[in-house]
């Protein structure tokens, strides 16, 4: 693997890609919600496609370029640029057709098989995406970038970056799915794709609508996720003060580990731990991971610990967001405890019930309070949460089967899709297992010193 790290990626060409036609309903400015503004960074995933004998690499790149031109015509904010308004502290999208960026590259002398298990994160993946230089000027930063890399075996990867101010996970999936569909439009008409449900392309709605805060809205509750986060930061500062140390965030020396759980293993773990109590795989895995991570990190028994997880709010606002809503539409739900209570008193069943209560609490009032809290800071920074050991974060991608995206020959799905290291590396991602419909891949960033303990506690159930 060390040889791979030293292997260069040769860039063949880099070009801007523009919408093929103008959308008649196109707006010049998309006013973003506070949910959009919290993390204006590019989020990357790499799609892997093994050797295909019926399609040369040149046609892969040209088909993707044509498909992107078509897709940007409808998803036109993706061809725009972020700009700071409101005295230089509020990010919005200017729909100026600045274009997306596509790069053609070759991984000289490298075969996909040499990467080993694609589910395990590899530093080499970072070379398979295009990372534009950024000096703080959002007006020149593209919102969509892609790098198509050919391997020596004839396989290829497509590394895609999309701005988190533009899309959340669900809308990024819809955009990439539409792009793949438009890249194989001829193949569709030839009848090569038969799964109609997977190829349904939803018309996007870009206006942020009722997620734009009305100053007259009355908030009667505080969002638990925000309150718990403030308490955790205060606790961390007090702990460092007691130890006569300056409060500093831990360094980012995380390793990314992926745990592959098949459907049978999950059911077996649930039966063993829950004794007949019924719950979803997400609920069980979230509760189990929270306990395993807290135990592995060896936190103080009296410390406050917190589990936070993303909840889709498209159907939770008083007026449901329209189908195809393309912006960010999630907030964090939150469950708090002490280390002692979590590890010594709470059963998995009681933790699952707390997770359900936290999810149920996400109503319009909670959403308003959450968004209002996000709007209090400077929007020109990256908006990331500090990497607090006491905070366990989970993002559920199991409803977004990225591996089904048909960039392959004739619209074939990917062999694997690897999200790159996110801005907050300790987030745990629950992802679809391409090899098992009921299986889940759990990917998490850990301190190298905690990997063995976490593995023991998470896999021992």
Short mmCIF file of C-alpha atoms in Angstrom, two decimals:
data_model
loop_
_atom_site.label_atom_id
_atom_site.label_comp_id
_atom_site.label_asym_id
_atom_site.label_seq_id
_atom_site.Cartn_x
_atom_site.Cartn_y
_atom_site.Cartn_z
CA UNK A 1 0.00 0.00 0.00
CA UNK A 2 2.94 2.33 0.66
CA UNK A 3 3.90 2.01 -3.00
CA UNK A 4 0.43 3.25 -3.97
CA UNK A 5 0.82 6.33 -1.80
CA UNK A 6 3.90 7.32 -3.78
CA UNK A 7 2.22 6.70 -7.13
CA UNK A 8 1.26 9.89 -8.90
CA UNK A 9 -2.05 10.80 -10.46
CA UNK A 10 -1.48 12.32 -13.88
CA UNK A 11 -3.97 15.05 -14.83
CA UNK A 12 -4.89 14.85 -18.54
CA UNK A 13 -7.25 17.81 -18.69
CA UNK A 14 -9.30 20.15 -16.51
CA UNK A 15 -12.31 21.98 -17.90
CA UNK A 16 -15.31 24.02 -16.82
CA UNK A 17 -18.74 22.54 -17.51
CA UNK A 18 -21.70 24.87 -18.06
CA UNK A 19 -25.48 24.34 -18.27
CA UNK A 20 -26.55 23.29 -21.77
CA UNK A 21 -29.70 25.41 -21.74
CA UNK A 22 -31.29 28.12 -19.60
CA UNK A 23 -34.06 27.22 -17.14
CA UNK A 24 -37.00 29.59 -17.76
CA UNK A 25 -37.78 29.73 -14.04
CA UNK A 26 -34.18 30.41 -13.07
CA UNK A 27 -33.58 32.81 -10.17
CA UNK A 28 -30.51 35.06 -10.01
CA UNK A 29 -30.11 34.57 -6.25
CA UNK A 30 -30.95 31.64 -3.98
CA UNK A 31 -31.32 32.91 -0.41
CA UNK A 32 -29.93 30.15 1.80
CA UNK A 33 -31.33 28.97 5.11
CA UNK A 34 -29.20 28.77 8.25
CA UNK A 35 -29.12 25.00 7.73
CA UNK A 36 -27.37 25.58 4.38
CA UNK A 37 -24.90 28.05 5.85
CA UNK A 38 -23.52 25.91 8.67
CA UNK A 39 -20.84 24.08 6.61
CA UNK A 40 -20.00 25.68 3.22
CA UNK A 41 -17.37 23.06 2.33
CA UNK A 42 -17.12 20.51 -0.47
CA UNK A 43 -18.11 16.99 0.61
CA UNK A 44 -16.48 14.21 -1.43
CA UNK A 45 -17.33 10.64 -2.41
CA UNK A 46 -15.49 8.29 -4.79
CA UNK A 47 -17.50 5.90 -7.00
CA UNK A 48 -15.54 2.81 -8.16
CA UNK A 49 -16.33 0.90 -11.38
CA UNK A 50 -14.35 -2.19 -12.31
CA UNK A 51 -13.11 -3.17 -15.77
CA UNK A 52 -15.64 -2.83 -18.60
CA UNK A 53 -14.89 -4.29 -22.00
CA UNK A 54 -17.61 -2.56 -24.01
CA UNK A 55 -16.82 1.07 -23.24
CA UNK A 56 -13.57 2.99 -23.63
CA UNK A 57 -12.45 5.58 -21.12
CA UNK A 58 -12.77 8.51 -23.53
CA UNK A 59 -16.47 7.85 -23.90
CA UNK A 60 -16.85 7.61 -20.10
CA UNK A 61 -15.51 11.13 -19.68
CA UNK A 62 -17.42 12.64 -22.62
CA UNK A 63 -20.71 10.98 -21.56
CA UNK A 64 -20.31 12.32 -18.03
CA UNK A 65 -19.54 15.81 -19.32
CA UNK A 66 -22.65 15.84 -21.54
CA UNK A 67 -24.73 14.43 -18.68
CA UNK A 68 -23.47 17.12 -16.32
CA UNK A 69 -24.29 19.88 -18.84
CA UNK A 70 -27.84 18.52 -19.04
CA UNK A 71 -28.15 18.18 -15.25
CA UNK A 72 -26.81 21.67 -14.49
CA UNK A 73 -29.51 23.09 -16.77
CA UNK A 74 -32.15 21.97 -14.27
CA UNK A 75 -30.06 21.99 -11.08
CA UNK A 76 -28.80 25.44 -12.06
CA UNK A 77 -27.68 26.63 -8.56
CA UNK A 78 -24.99 23.93 -8.78
CA UNK A 79 -23.34 25.97 -11.56
CA UNK A 80 -23.36 29.11 -9.40
CA UNK A 81 -21.11 30.46 -6.66
CA UNK A 82 -21.50 31.32 -3.00
CA UNK A 83 -21.43 35.00 -2.08
CA UNK A 84 -21.43 36.85 1.24
CA UNK A 85 -24.31 39.29 1.72
CA UNK A 86 -25.83 41.16 4.64
CA UNK A 87 -22.69 43.01 5.63
CA UNK A 88 -20.43 40.16 4.62
CA UNK A 89 -21.75 37.52 7.02
CA UNK A 90 -24.63 35.74 5.25
CA UNK A 91 -23.91 33.17 2.55
CA UNK A 92 -26.25 32.89 -0.44
CA UNK A 93 -25.93 31.31 -3.91
CA UNK A 94 -25.52 33.57 -6.93
CA UNK A 95 -26.78 31.72 -10.00
CA UNK A 96 -24.19 33.17 -12.38
CA UNK A 97 -23.38 30.05 -14.46
CA UNK A 98 -19.80 30.03 -13.20
CA UNK A 99 -19.86 26.31 -14.02
CA UNK A 100 -18.76 23.04 -12.45
CA UNK A 101 -15.22 21.66 -12.88
CA UNK A 102 -14.36 18.26 -14.39
CA UNK A 103 -10.90 16.69 -14.41
CA UNK A 104 -9.67 13.71 -16.44
CA UNK A 105 -6.85 11.78 -14.77
CA UNK A 106 -4.85 8.54 -14.93
CA UNK A 107 -3.61 6.49 -11.95
CA UNK A 108 -0.41 5.41 -13.66
CA UNK A 109 0.47 1.78 -13.04
CA UNK A 110 -2.25 1.20 -10.44
CA UNK A 111 -4.95 -1.48 -10.68
CA UNK A 112 -8.16 -1.23 -8.67
CA UNK A 113 -7.42 -4.65 -7.17
CA UNK A 114 -4.27 -3.17 -5.56
CA UNK A 115 -6.43 -0.91 -3.41
CA UNK A 116 -7.57 -4.00 -1.49
CA UNK A 117 -10.87 -3.89 0.39
CA UNK A 118 -12.61 -0.80 -1.01
CA UNK A 119 -14.79 -0.49 2.10
CA UNK A 120 -11.74 0.41 4.20
CA UNK A 121 -10.78 4.07 3.90
CA UNK A 122 -7.43 4.61 2.19
CA UNK A 123 -5.41 7.86 2.02
CA UNK A 124 -4.99 7.18 -1.70
CA UNK A 125 -8.70 7.98 -2.18
CA UNK A 126 -7.88 11.64 -1.44
CA UNK A 127 -5.96 11.79 -4.75
CA UNK A 128 -9.04 10.61 -6.68
CA UNK A 129 -10.94 13.86 -6.21
CA UNK A 130 -10.27 17.39 -7.44
CA UNK A 131 -9.70 19.81 -4.55
CA UNK A 132 -9.73 23.41 -5.76
CA UNK A 133 -7.45 25.79 -3.88
CA UNK A 134 -9.40 28.03 -1.52
CA UNK A 135 -8.12 31.29 -0.04
CA UNK A 136 -11.38 32.31 1.63
CA UNK A 137 -12.98 33.83 -1.47
CA UNK A 138 -16.21 31.91 -1.96
CA UNK A 139 -16.98 33.75 -5.22
CA UNK A 140 -14.40 31.67 -7.13
CA UNK A 141 -15.07 28.30 -5.45
CA UNK A 142 -17.05 25.86 -7.67
CA UNK A 143 -19.99 24.15 -5.95
CA UNK A 144 -19.63 20.89 -7.92
CA UNK A 145 -16.34 19.24 -8.94
CA UNK A 146 -15.60 15.82 -10.43
CA UNK A 147 -12.48 13.83 -11.26
CA UNK A 148 -12.66 10.79 -13.53
CA UNK A 149 -9.58 8.59 -13.01
CA UNK A 150 -8.59 5.65 -15.22
CA UNK A 151 -6.78 2.69 -13.65
CA UNK A 152 -4.33 0.33 -15.36
CA UNK A 153 -6.89 -2.53 -15.25
CA UNK A 154 -9.41 -0.56 -17.35
CA UNK A 155 -11.59 0.25 -14.34
CA UNK A 156 -12.16 3.81 -13.26
CA UNK A 157 -13.28 5.98 -10.37
CA UNK A 158 -15.44 9.10 -10.31
CA UNK A 159 -14.64 11.38 -7.41
CA UNK A 160 -17.44 13.90 -6.85
CA UNK A 161 -17.44 16.91 -4.53
CA UNK A 162 -20.58 18.95 -3.83
CA UNK A 163 -20.91 21.97 -1.56
CA UNK A 164 -22.73 21.25 1.69
CA UNK A 165 -24.33 24.69 1.34
CA UNK A 166 -25.88 23.49 -1.91
CA UNK A 167 -27.06 19.98 -0.93
CA UNK A 168 -27.54 17.73 2.06
CA UNK A 169 -27.05 13.98 1.63
CA UNK A 170 -30.52 13.32 0.23
CA UNK A 171 -30.43 16.09 -2.36
CA UNK A 172 -26.80 15.27 -3.29
CA UNK A 173 -28.00 11.72 -4.01
CA UNK A 174 -30.84 13.03 -6.20
CA UNK A 175 -28.46 15.34 -8.10
CA UNK A 176 -25.86 12.61 -8.71
CA UNK A 177 -28.60 10.15 -9.64
CA UNK A 178 -30.00 12.64 -12.21
CA UNK A 179 -26.47 13.19 -13.55
CA UNK A 180 -25.96 9.45 -14.06
CA UNK A 181 -29.38 9.16 -15.72
CA UNK A 182 -28.56 12.02 -18.12
CA UNK A 183 -25.17 10.48 -18.90
CA UNK A 184 -26.85 7.32 -20.19
CA UNK A 185 -30.00 8.72 -21.78
CA UNK A 186 -29.39 6.78 -24.99
CA UNK A 187 -28.98 3.55 -23.08
CA UNK A 188 -32.30 4.14 -21.34
CA UNK A 189 -34.11 4.41 -24.66
CA UNK A 190 -32.45 1.20 -25.83
CA UNK A 191 -34.10 -0.60 -22.95
CA UNK A 192 -30.90 -1.61 -21.15
CA UNK A 193 -32.16 -0.28 -17.83
CA UNK A 194 -35.24 -2.04 -16.54
CA UNK A 195 -35.54 -0.90 -12.92
CA UNK A 196 -37.91 2.05 -13.36
CA UNK A 197 -38.05 2.96 -9.67
CA UNK A 198 -34.27 3.42 -9.42
CA UNK A 199 -34.28 5.58 -12.53
CA UNK A 200 -37.03 7.95 -11.51
CA UNK A 201 -35.55 11.43 -11.70
CA UNK A 202 -37.25 13.96 -9.41
CA UNK A 203 -37.60 17.56 -10.57
CA UNK A 204 -35.73 19.69 -8.03
CA UNK A 205 -37.18 22.62 -6.07
CA UNK A 206 -34.36 25.07 -5.24
CA UNK A 207 -36.25 27.77 -3.33
CA UNK A 208 -35.65 27.40 0.42
CA UNK A 209 -39.26 28.50 1.09
CA UNK A 210 -40.44 28.09 4.66
CA UNK A 211 -36.93 27.24 5.93
CA UNK A 212 -36.13 30.94 5.70
CA UNK A 213 -36.67 32.17 9.24
CA UNK A 214 -39.45 34.63 9.91
CA UNK A 215 -38.35 37.03 12.66
CA UNK A 216 -41.92 37.05 14.01
CA UNK A 217 -41.93 33.31 14.76
CA UNK A 218 -42.33 32.60 18.50
CA UNK A 219 -39.99 29.99 19.99
CA UNK A 220 -41.22 28.30 23.15
CA UNK A 221 -38.55 25.60 23.43
CA UNK A 222 -34.82 25.37 22.91
CA UNK A 223 -33.38 22.76 20.54
CA UNK A 224 -31.90 20.00 22.73
CA UNK A 225 -28.98 19.49 20.32
CA UNK A 226 -27.84 23.11 20.75
CA UNK A 227 -28.33 23.14 24.54
CA UNK A 228 -26.44 19.85 24.96
CA UNK A 229 -23.60 21.06 22.75
CA UNK A 230 -23.17 24.24 24.81
CA UNK A 231 -23.13 22.13 27.98
CA UNK A 232 -20.46 19.80 26.53
CA UNK A 233 -18.23 22.73 25.50
CA UNK A 234 -18.66 24.32 28.95
CA UNK A 235 -17.80 20.96 30.59
CA UNK A 236 -14.66 20.58 28.45
CA UNK A 237 -13.50 24.11 29.30
CA UNK A 238 -14.10 23.60 33.04
CA UNK A 239 -12.26 20.26 33.00
CA UNK A 240 -9.22 21.84 31.36
CA UNK A 241 -9.40 24.77 33.81
CA UNK A 242 -9.42 22.40 36.80
CA UNK A 243 -6.32 20.70 35.40
CA UNK A 244 -4.63 24.12 34.94
CA UNK A 245 -4.38 23.57 31.21
CA UNK A 246 -5.33 25.85 28.39
CA UNK A 247 -8.51 24.72 26.60
CA UNK A 248 -7.45 23.28 23.26
CA UNK A 249 -9.30 21.09 20.85
CA UNK A 250 -7.75 17.64 20.35
CA UNK A 251 -5.61 17.16 17.27
CA UNK A 252 -7.17 15.57 14.20
CA UNK A 253 -5.07 12.39 14.12
CA UNK A 254 -8.08 10.17 13.46
CA UNK A 255 -8.10 6.87 11.61
CA UNK A 256 -11.18 5.94 9.59
CA UNK A 257 -12.43 2.40 10.21
CA UNK A 258 -15.31 0.58 8.52
CA UNK A 259 -17.20 -2.29 10.16
CA UNK A 260 -19.20 -4.53 7.85
CA UNK A 261 -22.32 -5.97 9.46
CA UNK A 262 -24.52 -8.31 7.43
CA UNK A 263 -28.27 -8.53 7.99
CA UNK A 264 -28.02 -11.83 9.90
CA UNK A 265 -25.39 -10.44 12.27
CA UNK A 266 -27.52 -7.38 13.04
CA UNK A 267 -30.61 -9.50 13.76
CA UNK A 268 -28.54 -11.81 15.96
CA UNK A 269 -27.12 -8.85 17.92
CA UNK A 270 -30.61 -7.38 18.36
CA UNK A 271 -32.06 -10.66 19.66
CA UNK A 272 -29.19 -11.14 22.09
CA UNK A 273 -29.30 -7.56 23.45
CA UNK A 274 -32.98 -6.68 23.31
CA UNK A 275 -34.72 -9.92 24.34
CA UNK A 276 -37.76 -9.56 22.10
CA UNK A 277 -37.98 -5.76 22.05
CA UNK A 278 -38.58 -4.64 18.47
CA UNK A 279 -36.73 -1.71 16.93
CA UNK A 280 -35.16 -0.63 13.66
CA UNK A 281 -31.57 -1.44 12.74
CA UNK A 282 -30.74 2.27 12.97
CA UNK A 283 -32.12 2.57 16.50
CA UNK A 284 -30.27 -0.53 17.67
CA UNK A 285 -26.94 0.35 16.02
CA UNK A 286 -27.08 3.96 17.24
CA UNK A 287 -27.67 2.87 20.86
CA UNK A 288 -25.06 0.12 20.65
CA UNK A 289 -22.43 2.38 19.02
CA UNK A 290 -22.97 5.13 21.61
CA UNK A 291 -22.30 2.67 24.45
CA UNK A 292 -19.33 1.06 22.67
CA UNK A 293 -17.65 4.38 21.83
CA UNK A 294 -18.22 5.84 25.31
CA UNK A 295 -16.79 2.69 26.93
CA UNK A 296 -13.79 2.62 24.57
CA UNK A 297 -12.88 6.26 25.24
CA UNK A 298 -12.68 5.69 29.01
CA UNK A 299 -14.52 8.89 29.93
CA UNK A 300 -15.04 10.07 33.53
CA UNK A 301 -18.01 8.34 35.18
CA UNK A 302 -19.65 11.67 36.11
CA UNK A 303 -19.07 13.27 32.69
CA UNK A 304 -22.04 14.33 30.57
CA UNK A 305 -22.10 12.34 27.32
CA UNK A 306 -24.31 12.94 24.33
CA UNK A 307 -25.57 11.13 21.24
CA UNK A 308 -26.64 13.34 18.32
CA UNK A 309 -28.00 12.13 14.99
CA UNK A 310 -29.28 13.82 11.85
CA UNK A 311 -33.06 13.83 11.28
CA UNK A 312 -34.61 14.61 7.88
CA UNK A 313 -37.21 17.37 8.37
CA UNK A 314 -38.78 17.34 4.89
CA UNK A 315 -42.02 15.95 6.33
CA UNK A 316 -41.66 17.43 9.82
CA UNK A 317 -42.21 21.13 9.11
CA UNK A 318 -45.76 22.47 9.58
CA UNK A 319 -45.99 22.81 5.83
CA UNK A 320 -44.05 19.82 4.45
CA UNK A 321 -41.23 20.76 2.11
CA UNK A 322 -42.02 20.04 -1.55
CA UNK A 323 -40.90 16.79 -3.15
CA UNK A 324 -37.54 17.42 -4.76
CA UNK A 325 -36.47 20.07 -2.23
CA UNK A 326 -32.78 20.46 -3.06
CA UNK A 327 -31.35 22.28 -0.03
CA UNK A 328 -30.32 21.17 3.43
CA UNK A 329 -33.24 19.77 5.37
CA UNK A 330 -31.89 18.11 8.49
CA UNK A 331 -31.35 19.01 12.12
CA UNK A 332 -29.62 17.11 14.90
CA UNK A 333 -31.67 15.29 17.53
CA UNK A 334 -29.94 14.78 20.86
CA UNK A 335 -29.89 12.37 23.82
CA UNK A 336 -27.84 13.14 26.95
CA UNK A 337 -26.72 11.05 29.90
CA UNK A 338 -23.74 10.59 32.18
CA UNK A 339 -21.08 7.99 31.49
CA UNK A 340 -22.08 6.04 34.61
CA UNK A 341 -25.80 6.07 33.74
CA UNK A 342 -25.15 5.09 30.10
CA UNK A 343 -22.76 2.22 30.85
CA UNK A 344 -24.08 0.93 34.17
CA UNK A 345 -27.81 1.68 34.37
CA UNK A 346 -29.46 2.17 30.97
CA UNK A 347 -30.43 -0.92 28.99
CA UNK A 348 -30.27 -0.83 25.19
CA UNK A 349 -34.07 -0.85 25.18
CA UNK A 350 -34.23 2.31 27.34
CA UNK A 351 -31.60 4.02 25.13
CA UNK A 352 -33.66 3.16 22.03
CA UNK A 353 -36.72 4.71 23.70
CA UNK A 354 -34.71 7.89 24.40
CA UNK A 355 -33.64 7.97 20.73
CA UNK A 356 -37.30 7.67 19.70
CA UNK A 357 -38.32 10.48 22.07
CA UNK A 358 -35.55 12.73 20.72
CA UNK A 359 -36.65 12.07 17.15
CA UNK A 360 -40.31 12.65 18.04
CA UNK A 361 -39.42 16.04 19.57
CA UNK A 362 -38.36 17.41 16.17
CA UNK A 363 -41.29 19.67 15.28
CA UNK A 364 -41.54 23.15 13.72
CA UNK A 365 -40.74 24.83 17.02
CA UNK A 366 -37.56 22.74 17.50
CA UNK A 367 -36.54 23.42 13.87
CA UNK A 368 -37.03 27.19 14.31
CA UNK A 369 -35.01 27.21 17.54
CA UNK A 370 -32.23 25.14 15.95
CA UNK A 371 -31.99 27.38 12.88
CA UNK A 372 -32.08 30.54 14.99
CA UNK A 373 -29.14 29.27 17.07
CA UNK A 374 -27.17 28.50 13.90
CA UNK A 375 -27.70 32.05 12.67
CA UNK A 376 -25.90 33.61 15.62
CA UNK A 377 -22.35 33.12 14.34
CA UNK A 378 -20.10 34.39 11.56
CA UNK A 379 -21.17 32.62 8.36
CA UNK A 380 -17.76 33.08 6.72
CA UNK A 381 -16.20 30.29 8.77
CA UNK A 382 -16.62 26.55 8.20
CA UNK A 383 -19.20 26.09 10.97
CA UNK A 384 -17.80 22.78 12.19
CA UNK A 385 -18.54 21.31 15.60
CA UNK A 386 -15.50 20.87 17.83
CA UNK A 387 -14.34 17.22 18.10
CA UNK A 388 -15.47 16.60 21.69
CA UNK A 389 -14.89 13.06 22.98
CA UNK A 390 -18.15 13.19 24.94
CA UNK A 391 -20.15 13.82 21.74
CA UNK A 392 -21.08 10.85 19.55
CA UNK A 393 -22.38 11.92 16.12
CA UNK A 394 -24.25 9.69 13.67
CA UNK A 395 -25.34 10.29 10.08
CA UNK A 396 -27.67 7.68 8.55
CA UNK A 397 -27.02 7.12 4.82
CA UNK A 398 -28.92 3.84 4.57
CA UNK A 399 -31.84 5.56 2.81
CA UNK A 400 -29.44 6.87 0.14
CA UNK A 401 -28.09 3.91 -1.89
CA UNK A 402 -25.23 5.81 -3.54
CA UNK A 403 -23.76 2.54 -4.86
CA UNK A 404 -26.84 2.17 -7.11
CA UNK A 405 -25.90 5.34 -9.01
CA UNK A 406 -25.42 4.14 -12.59
CA UNK A 407 -22.26 5.81 -13.85
CA UNK A 408 -21.06 2.39 -15.01
CA UNK A 409 -21.26 0.86 -18.48
CA UNK A 410 -24.88 0.95 -19.64
CA UNK A 411 -25.89 2.58 -16.36
CA UNK A 412 -24.51 -0.20 -14.15
CA UNK A 413 -24.21 0.54 -10.41
CA UNK A 414 -20.89 1.16 -8.65
CA UNK A 415 -18.84 -1.62 -7.13
CA UNK A 416 -18.39 0.59 -4.10
CA UNK A 417 -18.81 4.23 -3.04
CA UNK A 418 -16.34 5.65 -0.51
CA UNK A 419 -17.11 8.93 1.27
CA UNK A 420 -13.86 10.77 1.96
CA UNK A 421 -12.79 11.97 5.40
CA UNK A 422 -15.42 14.57 6.42
CA UNK A 423 -14.67 17.92 8.14
CA UNK A 424 -15.73 16.29 11.43
CA UNK A 425 -13.87 12.95 11.18
CA UNK A 426 -15.38 11.31 14.28
CA UNK A 427 -18.88 11.24 12.75
CA UNK A 428 -20.19 7.67 12.39
CA UNK A 429 -21.83 6.95 9.01
CA UNK A 430 -24.34 4.13 8.59
CA UNK A 431 -24.28 3.12 4.92
CA UNK A 432 -25.96 0.53 2.71
CA UNK A 433 -23.94 -2.63 2.20
CA UNK A 434 -23.88 -3.25 -1.60
CA UNK A 435 -23.45 -7.00 -0.98
CA UNK A 436 -26.32 -7.39 1.49
CA UNK A 437 -29.68 -5.58 1.29
CA UNK A 438 -30.22 -5.76 5.07
CA UNK A 439 -26.57 -5.23 5.96
CA UNK A 440 -25.00 -1.97 7.14
CA UNK A 441 -21.49 -0.57 6.81
CA UNK A 442 -20.56 1.47 9.88
CA UNK A 443 -17.74 3.95 9.25
CA UNK A 444 -16.27 6.03 12.04
CA UNK A 445 -13.22 8.19 12.79
CA UNK A 446 -11.33 7.09 15.90
CA UNK A 447 -8.22 8.07 17.80
CA UNK A 448 -5.65 5.32 16.94
CA UNK A 449 -5.37 4.55 20.66
CA UNK A 450 -9.10 3.73 20.87
CA UNK A 451 -9.47 1.54 17.76
CA UNK A 452 -8.91 -1.84 19.41
CA UNK A 453 -11.12 -1.11 22.42
CA UNK A 454 -13.92 0.25 20.22
CA UNK A 455 -13.72 -2.77 17.89
CA UNK A 456 -13.91 -5.17 20.85
CA UNK A 457 -16.92 -3.41 22.42
CA UNK A 458 -18.78 -2.74 19.14
CA UNK A 459 -18.43 -6.26 17.72
CA UNK A 460 -18.97 -8.02 21.05
CA UNK A 461 -22.70 -8.08 21.63
#
